[in-house]
Short mmCIF file of C-alpha atoms (C1' of nucleotides) in Angstrom, two decimals:
data_model
loop_
_atom_site.label_atom_id
_atom_site.label_comp_id
_atom_site.label_asym_id
_atom_site.label_seq_id
_atom_site.Cartn_x
_atom_site.Cartn_y
_atom_site.Cartn_z
CA MET A 1 117.57 123.95 159.55
CA LEU A 2 118.27 124.58 163.19
CA PRO A 3 116.81 127.64 164.78
CA HIS A 4 119.73 129.97 165.04
CA GLY A 5 119.68 130.21 168.76
CA ASP A 6 120.68 126.57 168.75
CA LEU A 7 123.68 126.91 166.48
CA HIS A 8 126.82 126.01 168.34
CA CYS A 9 129.95 128.04 167.70
CA SER A 10 131.94 124.90 167.10
CA ASP A 11 129.64 124.03 164.20
CA CYS A 12 129.65 127.51 162.76
CA HIS A 13 131.12 127.74 159.29
CA ILE A 14 132.79 131.08 159.90
CA ARG A 15 134.38 129.63 162.99
CA HIS A 16 137.88 129.69 161.54
CA ARG A 17 137.85 133.09 159.92
CA ALA A 18 135.79 135.41 162.08
CA VAL A 19 136.74 137.39 165.14
CA CYS A 20 136.37 134.21 167.21
CA SER A 21 138.79 132.18 165.12
CA ARG A 22 141.55 131.97 167.69
CA CYS A 23 139.35 131.03 170.60
CA ASP A 24 139.54 127.65 172.29
CA GLU A 25 136.48 125.71 173.39
CA ALA A 26 136.25 127.39 176.78
CA GLU A 27 136.47 130.81 175.22
CA LEU A 28 133.87 129.92 172.63
CA GLN A 29 131.56 129.02 175.45
CA ARG A 30 131.88 132.50 176.83
CA LEU A 31 130.97 133.97 173.45
CA GLU A 32 128.14 131.53 173.12
CA ASP A 33 126.62 132.85 176.32
CA VAL A 34 126.23 136.37 175.05
CA LYS A 35 125.90 136.05 171.31
CA PHE A 36 122.61 136.30 169.51
CA TYR A 37 121.55 136.09 165.90
CA ARG A 38 119.82 138.58 163.72
CA ARG A 39 118.39 137.99 160.30
CA TYR A 40 117.71 140.45 157.55
CA GLU A 41 115.99 139.98 154.26
CA ALA A 42 117.52 141.03 150.98
CA GLY A 43 117.14 144.74 150.56
CA GLN A 44 116.54 145.43 154.21
CA ARG A 45 118.64 148.05 155.86
CA ILE A 46 120.72 146.94 158.81
CA VAL A 47 121.70 150.41 159.95
CA TRP A 48 121.41 153.87 158.59
CA ALA A 49 124.38 156.24 158.66
CA GLY A 50 124.38 158.19 161.90
CA ASP A 51 122.00 155.84 163.62
CA GLU A 52 122.66 154.24 166.92
CA LEU A 53 124.16 150.79 166.48
CA SER A 54 123.61 148.93 169.71
CA PHE A 55 125.46 145.82 168.63
CA VAL A 56 128.52 144.64 166.78
CA GLY A 57 128.87 141.33 165.05
CA SER A 58 129.93 139.10 162.22
CA VAL A 59 128.27 138.24 158.96
CA VAL A 60 127.48 134.55 159.18
CA SER A 61 125.83 134.16 155.82
CA GLY A 62 124.80 136.41 152.98
CA ILE A 63 126.27 139.65 151.73
CA ALA A 64 125.81 143.17 153.00
CA THR A 65 127.01 146.47 151.61
CA MET A 66 128.46 149.37 153.52
CA SER A 67 128.29 152.76 151.89
CA GLN A 68 128.70 156.44 152.39
CA SER A 69 126.55 159.14 150.80
CA MET A 70 126.86 162.79 149.98
CA GLU A 71 124.03 165.24 150.45
CA ASP A 72 123.47 165.55 146.72
CA GLY A 73 122.89 161.83 146.42
CA ARG A 74 126.23 160.58 145.26
CA VAL A 75 126.99 157.22 146.87
CA GLN A 76 130.20 155.31 147.32
CA MET A 77 130.30 151.84 148.70
CA VAL A 78 133.23 151.47 151.09
CA GLY A 79 132.96 147.81 151.88
CA LEU A 80 131.38 144.60 150.76
CA LEU A 81 130.62 142.52 153.83
CA LEU A 82 131.00 138.82 153.21
CA PRO A 83 130.69 135.94 155.68
CA SER A 84 133.13 136.35 158.61
CA ASP A 85 133.40 140.10 158.08
CA PHE A 86 132.79 142.28 161.08
CA ILE A 87 130.23 145.05 161.50
CA GLY A 88 130.51 147.91 163.94
CA ARG A 89 133.29 149.68 165.72
CA PRO A 90 134.00 149.08 169.38
CA GLY A 91 134.00 152.32 171.32
CA ARG A 92 131.59 154.07 169.04
CA SER A 93 127.84 153.91 169.29
CA THR A 94 126.92 155.00 165.77
CA THR A 95 128.14 154.08 162.30
CA PRO A 96 128.96 156.67 159.69
CA TYR A 97 127.88 154.18 157.02
CA ASP A 98 124.67 152.80 155.65
CA ILE A 99 124.66 149.03 155.91
CA VAL A 100 122.20 147.15 153.75
CA ALA A 101 121.57 143.46 153.25
CA ALA A 102 122.27 142.65 149.59
CA SER A 103 120.99 139.11 150.02
CA ASP A 104 119.36 137.50 153.00
CA VAL A 105 121.82 138.00 155.81
CA THR A 106 122.42 136.38 159.17
CA LEU A 107 124.54 138.17 161.72
CA CYS A 108 126.10 136.80 164.85
CA CYS A 109 125.84 139.72 167.25
CA PHE A 110 127.04 140.95 170.59
CA ARG A 111 125.79 143.95 172.45
CA ARG A 112 128.47 146.54 172.28
CA ALA A 113 129.39 146.85 175.94
CA PRO A 114 129.84 143.11 176.54
CA PHE A 115 131.87 142.84 173.38
CA GLU A 116 134.17 145.60 174.52
CA GLN A 117 134.63 143.67 177.72
CA LEU A 118 135.52 140.58 175.71
CA LEU A 119 138.13 142.58 173.83
CA GLU A 120 139.70 143.53 177.13
CA ASP A 121 139.56 140.10 178.69
CA MET A 122 140.38 137.84 175.79
CA PRO A 123 143.59 138.38 173.88
CA HIS A 124 142.49 135.78 171.38
CA VAL A 125 139.57 138.00 170.46
CA SER A 126 141.35 141.34 170.54
CA GLY A 127 144.33 139.99 168.65
CA ARG A 128 142.19 138.56 165.92
CA PHE A 129 140.09 141.70 165.81
CA LEU A 130 143.18 143.82 165.31
CA GLU A 131 144.40 141.52 162.59
CA MET A 132 141.05 141.68 160.80
CA THR A 133 141.02 145.46 161.07
CA LEU A 134 144.50 145.64 159.55
CA ASP A 135 143.37 143.34 156.75
CA GLU A 136 140.39 145.59 156.14
CA LEU A 137 142.72 148.54 155.96
CA ASP A 138 144.84 146.81 153.34
CA ALA A 139 141.72 145.94 151.40
CA ALA A 140 140.49 149.53 151.55
CA ARG A 141 143.84 150.71 150.24
CA GLU A 142 143.77 148.23 147.44
CA TRP A 143 140.35 149.52 146.57
CA MET A 144 141.72 153.06 146.49
CA MET A 145 143.91 151.88 143.64
CA VAL A 146 140.86 150.51 141.85
CA LEU A 147 138.91 153.73 142.29
CA GLY A 148 141.75 156.10 141.59
CA ARG A 149 143.54 154.46 138.71
CA LYS A 150 141.69 151.66 137.00
CA THR A 151 139.55 151.72 133.88
CA ALA A 152 135.92 150.66 133.97
CA ARG A 153 136.77 147.29 132.52
CA GLU A 154 139.54 146.71 135.03
CA ARG A 155 137.24 147.69 137.88
CA ILE A 156 134.65 145.11 136.92
CA ALA A 157 137.33 142.45 136.65
CA SER A 158 138.78 143.50 140.01
CA LEU A 159 135.42 143.16 141.70
CA LEU A 160 134.76 139.73 140.27
CA VAL A 161 138.25 138.48 141.06
CA SER A 162 138.15 139.72 144.62
CA VAL A 163 134.84 138.01 145.30
CA ALA A 164 135.95 134.87 143.49
CA ARG A 165 139.13 134.73 145.52
CA ARG A 166 137.31 135.04 148.81
CA GLU A 167 134.75 132.48 147.80
CA ALA A 168 137.46 130.05 146.72
CA ASN A 169 139.34 130.70 149.91
CA PHE A 170 136.30 129.94 151.94
CA SER A 171 135.07 126.78 150.33
CA LEU A 172 138.62 125.56 149.78
CA VAL A 173 137.51 124.38 146.39
CA PRO A 174 140.51 124.36 144.10
CA ILE A 175 140.00 126.80 141.32
CA THR A 176 139.69 124.46 138.41
CA GLY A 177 137.45 124.72 135.41
CA ASP A 178 134.39 126.90 135.51
CA LEU A 179 133.85 128.97 138.56
CA ARG A 180 130.22 129.69 139.25
CA LEU A 181 130.01 132.89 141.24
CA HIS A 182 127.02 134.08 143.20
CA LEU A 183 127.12 137.84 143.29
CA PRO A 184 123.89 139.20 144.73
CA LEU A 185 124.49 142.76 143.66
CA THR A 186 122.36 144.84 141.35
CA ARG A 187 124.08 146.85 138.65
CA GLU A 188 123.41 149.84 140.83
CA ALA A 189 125.20 148.30 143.82
CA MET A 190 128.14 147.37 141.62
CA SER A 191 128.32 150.87 140.23
CA GLU A 192 128.34 152.24 143.75
CA TYR A 193 131.20 149.98 144.67
CA LEU A 194 133.16 150.67 141.51
CA GLY A 195 132.73 154.43 141.30
CA LEU A 196 130.94 154.12 137.96
CA THR A 197 127.41 154.53 136.62
CA ILE A 198 124.95 151.71 136.14
CA GLU A 199 125.20 152.05 132.39
CA THR A 200 128.96 151.78 132.30
CA VAL A 201 128.84 148.69 134.49
CA SER A 202 126.27 147.13 132.23
CA ARG A 203 128.21 147.92 129.08
CA GLN A 204 131.47 146.55 130.42
CA ILE A 205 129.85 143.37 131.66
CA SER A 206 128.23 142.90 128.26
CA GLN A 207 131.59 143.48 126.64
CA LEU A 208 133.42 140.98 128.85
CA SER A 209 130.63 138.53 128.25
CA ARG A 210 130.77 139.01 124.48
CA GLU A 211 134.47 138.31 124.60
CA GLY A 212 133.95 135.17 126.63
CA VAL A 213 135.94 136.35 129.63
CA ILE A 214 132.85 135.80 131.73
CA ALA A 215 129.44 134.31 131.05
CA LEU A 216 126.13 135.38 132.47
CA ASP A 217 124.22 132.59 134.09
CA GLU A 218 120.88 133.09 135.74
CA LYS A 219 120.28 136.33 137.53
CA ARG A 220 123.04 137.42 139.90
CA ARG A 221 125.18 134.51 138.89
CA ILE A 222 128.32 134.76 136.84
CA ILE A 223 130.47 132.04 135.34
CA ILE A 224 134.20 132.51 135.14
CA PRO A 225 135.58 130.03 132.62
CA ASP A 226 139.18 130.99 133.26
CA LEU A 227 140.11 132.89 136.39
CA ILE A 228 143.64 133.58 135.17
CA ARG A 229 142.24 135.22 132.08
CA LEU A 230 139.96 137.38 134.19
CA GLU A 231 142.82 138.29 136.51
CA GLU A 232 144.75 139.60 133.54
CA GLU A 233 141.89 141.99 132.97
CA THR A 234 142.31 143.56 136.39
CA GLY A 235 145.45 145.36 135.26
CA GLU A 236 147.48 143.77 138.03
CA ASN A 237 149.75 141.64 136.00
CA LEU A 238 150.55 138.85 138.38
CA VAL A 239 152.09 136.68 135.69
CA PRO A 240 155.74 137.61 135.32
CA ALA A 241 156.94 137.58 131.75
CA MET B 1 168.21 171.39 168.74
CA LEU B 2 168.86 168.36 170.88
CA PRO B 3 170.33 165.32 169.27
CA HIS B 4 167.40 163.02 168.87
CA GLY B 5 168.74 160.29 171.03
CA ASP B 6 168.31 162.73 173.88
CA LEU B 7 164.70 163.62 173.24
CA HIS B 8 162.53 162.57 176.13
CA CYS B 9 159.12 161.12 175.37
CA SER B 10 157.53 163.51 177.83
CA ASP B 11 158.80 166.43 175.77
CA CYS B 12 157.77 164.92 172.46
CA HIS B 13 155.20 166.92 170.57
CA ILE B 14 153.36 163.86 169.26
CA ARG B 15 153.17 162.56 172.80
CA HIS B 16 149.41 163.03 173.02
CA ARG B 17 148.39 161.70 169.63
CA ALA B 18 150.71 158.86 168.73
CA VAL B 19 150.58 155.22 169.67
CA CYS B 20 152.10 156.12 173.05
CA SER B 21 149.44 158.66 173.92
CA ARG B 22 147.78 156.67 176.69
CA CYS B 23 150.97 155.66 178.43
CA ASP B 24 151.85 156.89 181.90
CA GLU B 25 155.35 157.97 182.88
CA ALA B 26 156.48 154.46 183.83
CA GLU B 27 155.26 153.06 180.58
CA LEU B 28 156.90 155.84 178.63
CA GLN B 29 160.15 154.88 180.26
CA ARG B 30 159.83 151.41 178.88
CA LEU B 31 159.29 152.80 175.38
CA GLU B 32 162.16 155.17 175.87
CA ASP B 33 164.49 152.25 176.52
CA VAL B 34 163.91 150.67 173.16
CA LYS B 35 162.97 153.49 170.85
CA PHE B 36 165.39 155.01 168.38
CA TYR B 37 165.16 157.78 165.85
CA ARG B 38 165.64 157.72 162.13
CA ARG B 39 165.88 160.68 159.85
CA TYR B 40 165.21 160.92 156.15
CA GLU B 41 165.75 163.75 153.77
CA ALA B 42 163.06 165.03 151.48
CA GLY B 43 162.75 162.72 148.51
CA GLN B 44 164.44 159.82 150.21
CA ARG B 45 162.67 156.52 150.19
CA ILE B 46 161.91 154.99 153.56
CA VAL B 47 160.91 151.58 152.25
CA TRP B 48 160.21 150.08 148.91
CA ALA B 49 157.14 147.91 148.35
CA GLY B 50 157.96 144.31 149.10
CA ASP B 51 161.10 145.16 151.02
CA GLU B 52 161.85 143.94 154.47
CA LEU B 53 160.79 146.49 157.05
CA SER B 54 162.68 145.69 160.21
CA PHE B 55 161.05 148.38 162.28
CA VAL B 56 157.75 150.07 162.94
CA GLY B 57 157.31 153.57 164.22
CA SER B 58 155.67 156.96 164.29
CA VAL B 59 156.21 160.03 162.21
CA VAL B 60 157.56 162.63 164.61
CA SER B 61 157.98 165.44 162.14
CA GLY B 62 157.65 165.93 158.42
CA ILE B 63 155.39 164.26 155.90
CA ALA B 64 155.74 160.94 154.14
CA THR B 65 153.68 159.35 151.41
CA MET B 66 152.58 155.76 151.15
CA SER B 67 151.69 154.47 147.72
CA GLN B 68 150.96 151.45 145.65
CA SER B 69 152.03 150.93 142.04
CA MET B 70 150.93 148.83 139.13
CA GLU B 71 153.37 147.17 136.77
CA ASP B 72 152.58 149.57 133.98
CA GLY B 73 153.56 152.53 136.13
CA ARG B 74 150.21 153.73 137.40
CA VAL B 75 150.56 154.93 140.98
CA GLN B 76 147.98 155.51 143.68
CA MET B 77 148.87 157.04 146.99
CA VAL B 78 147.02 155.25 149.76
CA GLY B 79 148.06 157.35 152.69
CA LEU B 80 149.60 160.65 153.63
CA LEU B 81 151.65 160.15 156.77
CA LEU B 82 151.63 163.16 159.04
CA PRO B 83 153.17 163.55 162.49
CA SER B 84 151.86 160.92 164.94
CA ASP B 85 150.88 158.55 162.12
CA PHE B 86 152.17 155.04 162.36
CA ILE B 87 154.29 153.14 159.85
CA GLY B 88 154.44 149.39 159.55
CA ARG B 89 152.24 146.49 160.45
CA PRO B 90 152.93 144.31 163.47
CA GLY B 91 153.11 140.68 162.49
CA ARG B 92 154.31 141.33 159.00
CA SER B 93 157.90 141.81 157.97
CA THR B 94 157.41 143.58 154.66
CA THR B 95 155.22 146.42 153.48
CA PRO B 96 153.20 146.25 150.29
CA TYR B 97 153.64 150.01 149.91
CA ASP B 98 156.33 152.40 148.89
CA ILE B 99 156.96 154.92 151.62
CA VAL B 100 158.77 158.09 150.68
CA ALA B 101 159.72 161.17 152.66
CA ALA B 102 157.96 164.14 151.09
CA SER B 103 159.79 166.56 153.37
CA ASP B 104 162.55 165.91 155.84
CA VAL B 105 161.14 163.29 158.14
CA THR B 106 161.98 162.05 161.60
CA LEU B 107 160.62 158.72 162.74
CA CYS B 108 160.45 157.33 166.24
CA CYS B 109 161.10 153.64 165.69
CA PHE B 110 160.95 150.31 167.41
CA ARG B 111 162.35 147.07 166.14
CA ARG B 112 159.42 144.96 165.18
CA ALA B 113 159.76 142.10 167.63
CA PRO B 114 160.09 144.29 170.74
CA PHE B 115 157.15 146.37 169.58
CA GLU B 116 155.01 143.28 169.21
CA GLN B 117 155.97 142.44 172.74
CA LEU B 118 154.90 145.89 173.87
CA LEU B 119 151.54 145.36 172.19
CA GLU B 120 151.08 142.20 174.22
CA ASP B 121 152.24 143.62 177.51
CA MET B 122 150.80 147.09 177.48
CA PRO B 123 147.09 147.55 176.97
CA HIS B 124 147.64 151.27 176.75
CA VAL B 125 149.70 150.73 173.65
CA SER B 126 147.60 148.02 172.03
CA GLY B 127 144.37 149.86 172.77
CA ARG B 128 145.62 153.05 171.24
CA PHE B 129 147.09 151.18 168.31
CA LEU B 130 143.75 149.57 167.59
CA GLU B 131 142.02 152.91 167.83
CA MET B 132 144.49 154.47 165.42
CA THR B 133 144.06 151.60 163.00
CA LEU B 134 140.29 152.02 163.08
CA ASP B 135 140.72 155.73 162.46
CA GLU B 136 142.95 154.96 159.51
CA LEU B 137 140.29 152.65 158.17
CA ASP B 138 137.67 155.37 158.41
CA ALA B 139 140.04 157.77 156.68
CA ALA B 140 140.72 155.27 153.91
CA ARG B 141 137.00 154.85 153.39
CA GLU B 142 136.45 158.56 153.27
CA TRP B 143 139.14 158.72 150.65
CA MET B 144 137.34 156.04 148.65
CA MET B 145 134.49 158.53 148.38
CA VAL B 146 136.92 161.16 147.13
CA LEU B 147 138.41 158.84 144.53
CA GLY B 148 135.19 157.22 143.45
CA ARG B 149 132.79 160.10 143.33
CA LYS B 150 134.31 163.55 143.51
CA THR B 151 135.23 165.94 140.72
CA ALA B 152 138.79 167.15 140.25
CA ARG B 153 137.97 170.43 141.92
CA GLU B 154 136.34 168.73 144.89
CA ARG B 155 139.32 166.42 145.26
CA ILE B 156 141.76 169.30 145.52
CA ALA B 157 139.55 170.98 148.09
CA SER B 158 139.21 167.73 150.03
CA LEU B 159 142.97 167.30 150.20
CA LEU B 160 143.56 170.83 151.41
CA VAL B 161 140.78 170.68 153.96
CA SER B 162 141.90 167.36 155.38
CA VAL B 163 145.45 168.59 155.84
CA ALA B 164 144.25 171.92 157.20
CA ARG B 165 142.02 170.18 159.73
CA ARG B 166 144.78 167.97 160.98
CA GLU B 167 147.18 170.86 161.21
CA ALA B 168 144.65 172.94 163.10
CA ASN B 169 143.90 170.03 165.37
CA PHE B 170 147.51 169.61 166.14
CA SER B 171 148.59 173.12 166.84
CA LEU B 172 145.30 173.89 168.53
CA VAL B 173 145.35 177.20 166.76
CA PRO B 174 141.78 178.38 166.38
CA ILE B 175 140.91 178.58 162.74
CA THR B 176 140.56 182.30 162.35
CA GLY B 177 141.52 184.47 159.46
CA ASP B 178 144.11 183.31 156.99
CA LEU B 179 145.33 179.81 157.37
CA ARG B 180 148.86 179.33 156.09
CA LEU B 181 149.28 175.73 155.10
CA HIS B 182 152.54 173.96 154.50
CA LEU B 183 151.96 171.17 152.01
CA PRO B 184 155.27 169.70 150.91
CA LEU B 185 153.84 167.79 147.98
CA THR B 186 154.74 168.21 144.34
CA ARG B 187 151.93 168.37 141.81
CA GLU B 188 152.86 164.85 140.94
CA ALA B 189 152.46 163.65 144.53
CA MET B 190 149.10 165.39 144.76
CA SER B 191 147.95 163.82 141.52
CA GLU B 192 148.94 160.42 142.85
CA TYR B 193 146.92 160.99 145.98
CA LEU B 194 143.92 162.37 144.15
CA GLY B 195 143.72 159.91 141.29
CA LEU B 196 144.28 162.67 138.74
CA THR B 197 147.03 163.81 136.39
CA ILE B 198 149.56 166.49 137.19
CA GLU B 199 148.00 168.79 134.63
CA THR B 200 144.51 168.50 136.04
CA VAL B 201 145.81 169.23 139.52
CA SER B 202 147.67 172.26 138.26
CA ARG B 203 144.67 173.58 136.36
CA GLN B 204 142.29 173.14 139.27
CA ILE B 205 144.67 174.81 141.69
CA SER B 206 145.08 177.71 139.28
CA GLN B 207 141.33 177.94 138.99
CA LEU B 208 140.74 177.95 142.74
CA SER B 209 143.47 180.50 143.09
CA ARG B 210 141.99 182.74 140.38
CA GLU B 211 138.67 182.61 142.21
CA GLY B 212 140.30 183.54 145.50
CA VAL B 213 139.31 180.36 147.29
CA ILE B 214 142.98 179.74 147.95
CA ALA B 215 146.12 181.77 147.38
CA LEU B 216 149.53 180.50 146.43
CA ASP B 217 152.24 181.64 148.74
CA GLU B 218 155.83 180.64 148.31
CA LYS B 219 156.50 177.18 146.99
CA ARG B 220 154.64 174.38 148.73
CA ARG B 221 152.73 176.85 150.82
CA ILE B 222 149.07 177.64 150.41
CA ILE B 223 146.96 180.31 152.03
CA ILE B 224 143.36 179.58 152.86
CA PRO B 225 141.56 182.87 153.41
CA ASP B 226 138.30 181.24 154.40
CA LEU B 227 138.24 177.61 155.44
CA ILE B 228 134.44 177.46 155.38
CA ARG B 229 134.47 178.60 151.80
CA LEU B 230 136.99 175.92 150.89
CA GLU B 231 134.99 173.27 152.73
CA GLU B 232 132.01 174.09 150.57
CA GLU B 233 134.14 173.19 147.59
CA THR B 234 134.68 169.65 148.87
CA GLY B 235 131.13 168.72 147.99
CA GLU B 236 130.42 167.67 151.55
CA ASN B 237 127.94 170.26 152.48
CA LEU B 238 128.40 170.48 156.20
CA VAL B 239 126.38 173.63 156.52
CA PRO B 240 122.73 172.67 156.91
CA ALA B 241 120.36 174.96 155.08
"C1'" DC C 1 174.69 181.24 135.02
"C1'" DG C 2 172.62 177.36 133.17
"C1'" DC C 3 170.62 173.00 133.66
"C1'" DA C 4 167.23 169.83 135.68
"C1'" DA C 5 163.12 169.40 137.92
"C1'" DT C 6 158.68 171.23 138.60
"C1'" DA C 7 154.69 173.84 137.21
"C1'" DT C 8 151.54 176.11 134.00
"C1'" DT C 9 148.81 176.46 129.99
"C1'" DG C 10 146.85 175.07 125.47
"C1'" DA C 11 144.74 171.98 121.92
"C1'" DG C 12 142.73 167.85 120.86
"C1'" DG C 13 140.94 163.37 122.09
"C1'" DA C 14 139.10 159.33 124.88
"C1'" DT C 15 136.65 157.42 128.51
"C1'" DA C 16 132.91 157.45 131.13
"C1'" DC C 17 128.58 160.22 132.07
"C1'" DT C 18 123.85 161.90 130.95
"C1'" DC C 19 119.60 161.39 128.97
"C1'" DA C 20 116.48 158.39 126.81
"C1'" DA C 21 114.26 154.41 124.93
"C1'" DT C 22 113.58 149.57 125.02
"C1'" DG C 23 113.71 144.91 126.94
"C1'" DA C 24 113.54 141.34 130.54
"C1'" DA C 25 112.24 139.57 134.97
"C1'" DG C 26 109.54 139.11 139.06
"C1'" DG C 27 105.59 139.89 141.88
"C1'" DT C 28 100.54 141.01 142.46
"C1'" DG C 29 95.91 140.76 141.76
"C1'" DG C 30 91.95 140.12 138.88
"C1'" DC D 1 96.93 131.69 134.91
"C1'" DC D 2 97.90 135.59 132.64
"C1'" DA D 3 97.93 140.79 132.30
"C1'" DC D 4 99.99 144.52 134.41
"C1'" DC D 5 103.19 147.07 136.93
"C1'" DT D 6 107.49 147.80 139.05
"C1'" DT D 7 112.17 147.04 139.21
"C1'" DC D 8 116.28 146.00 136.98
"C1'" DA D 9 119.19 145.67 132.85
"C1'" DT D 10 120.61 146.74 128.20
"C1'" DT D 11 121.71 149.63 124.45
"C1'" DG D 12 122.17 154.01 121.80
"C1'" DA D 13 123.37 158.95 120.91
"C1'" DG D 14 125.48 162.95 122.36
"C1'" DT D 15 128.32 165.33 125.76
"C1'" DA D 16 131.53 166.65 129.53
"C1'" DT D 17 135.28 165.92 132.24
"C1'" DC D 18 139.54 164.62 132.54
"C1'" DC D 19 143.60 162.69 130.00
"C1'" DT D 20 147.36 162.95 126.53
"C1'" DC D 21 150.69 165.29 124.15
"C1'" DA D 22 153.22 169.34 123.70
"C1'" DA D 23 155.13 173.84 124.41
"C1'" DT D 24 156.54 177.22 127.59
"C1'" DA D 25 157.36 179.21 132.33
"C1'" DT D 26 159.32 179.02 136.73
"C1'" DT D 27 162.07 177.43 140.44
"C1'" DG D 28 165.98 175.61 142.73
"C1'" DC D 29 170.49 174.09 142.74
"C1'" DG D 30 175.21 173.06 141.38
#
DNA sequence: CGCAATATTGAGGATACTCAATGAAGGTGG
DNA sequence: CCACCTTCATTGAGTATCCTCAATATTGCG
């Protein structure tokens, strides 16, 4: 594998989804000049809530979690950061969220000040950034529905479907036959995302597995024999009668 | 009161918080040329999920709710729209949310296409719009914590505190003594926001009232004798030991 | 004044939580 | 290379919080 410093933007596999997706070659060159990569191992924290975050950037590969905690230890995940997702908020030097690498993670980073300059100078960057932020907002609101109104079983299904959809979107693999999903989240991480306890997550996954809606492959890998069937379990009945 | 067509931006009381807040006088004039007002009565729907939304705009006065529904009737409110909040998404002609006037509401509107042009031409508008969107995202994530992890009692307290804070922020009234809060939401609307049932909302409000943490004034009006005390009930212990 | 909408309160029940024990997997060192 | 330990996952029993169903107040409005 190439050392990451040598990776060209034009070869980057998040090229067409990330904050840079609208840039032309000349613009990419400008990003290339100031970008740098950071790598984190699974389990490593990327930032701690309240800490200074000197950079912003995109997830290139791997999965990170973003969560909020209460003083008494309750934790709620507020975002699952997949490749092309953006970390950090321009104009603010700290994050209110803990960000942790769930798997090995590579980030494509910019120091904050230069990135803010890019936002000002390059409409292709700022426009895409705004669009991504609006998409994030929609996603957060959809997740409010999950947390506020769905049963444990529906929550599990919603999580799996949302990751499956993004994965399918990304690899452009048509969703036929078995879908083998890599979900590098512990039961604890899932429970934090879903607003449940570890035990409830475990029980519901066992249940879905017993019923054949999903199958458990090796660790952190789930097989979805029939995505439509799983989607029905989310409670969002997309199939009109 | 002036007919709304005559209201000058410079006299507008959301002038310093809304999407126009960074504009200078010349820029305001440009907004003034294309803006128009719309009024809705309490209970009236502003848009229905999936409907065409030909305009975008800011809440000038009143409160609106934004919610998402499932086919089986479950409803989750995903936003409470207070004065200066923005409605609609540039670049998209429909909303996925139902938006309903909870009280009489006045909106300051722009047709979508001209507004998108404004975003391109005026950095003061686009910059502020981005900032507001990022704030919304933070708020949505904070609400995920409420929905995912808080008890019924904490949820009620969180709702009241968040509205109280915004109100205090707006009127710049120092938070001393009794705080008289106007909250034009039915128990049903609150339950939809909080991910609870009407009955649970009612019981928890009765409970808080019995304990003197809040007092019920006339309809849709709540007295907060001690905001600090109420904040303690949100579960977010802001007071370090 | 009376009806419709909204709110309160009670009784019973279901879903998810807590506490606890057991099992499986992965890494470390003898 | 295997025993041991730690971490993670599963499963069970009992419980609590919130939901459902239902009856009764209260409010606002025609």
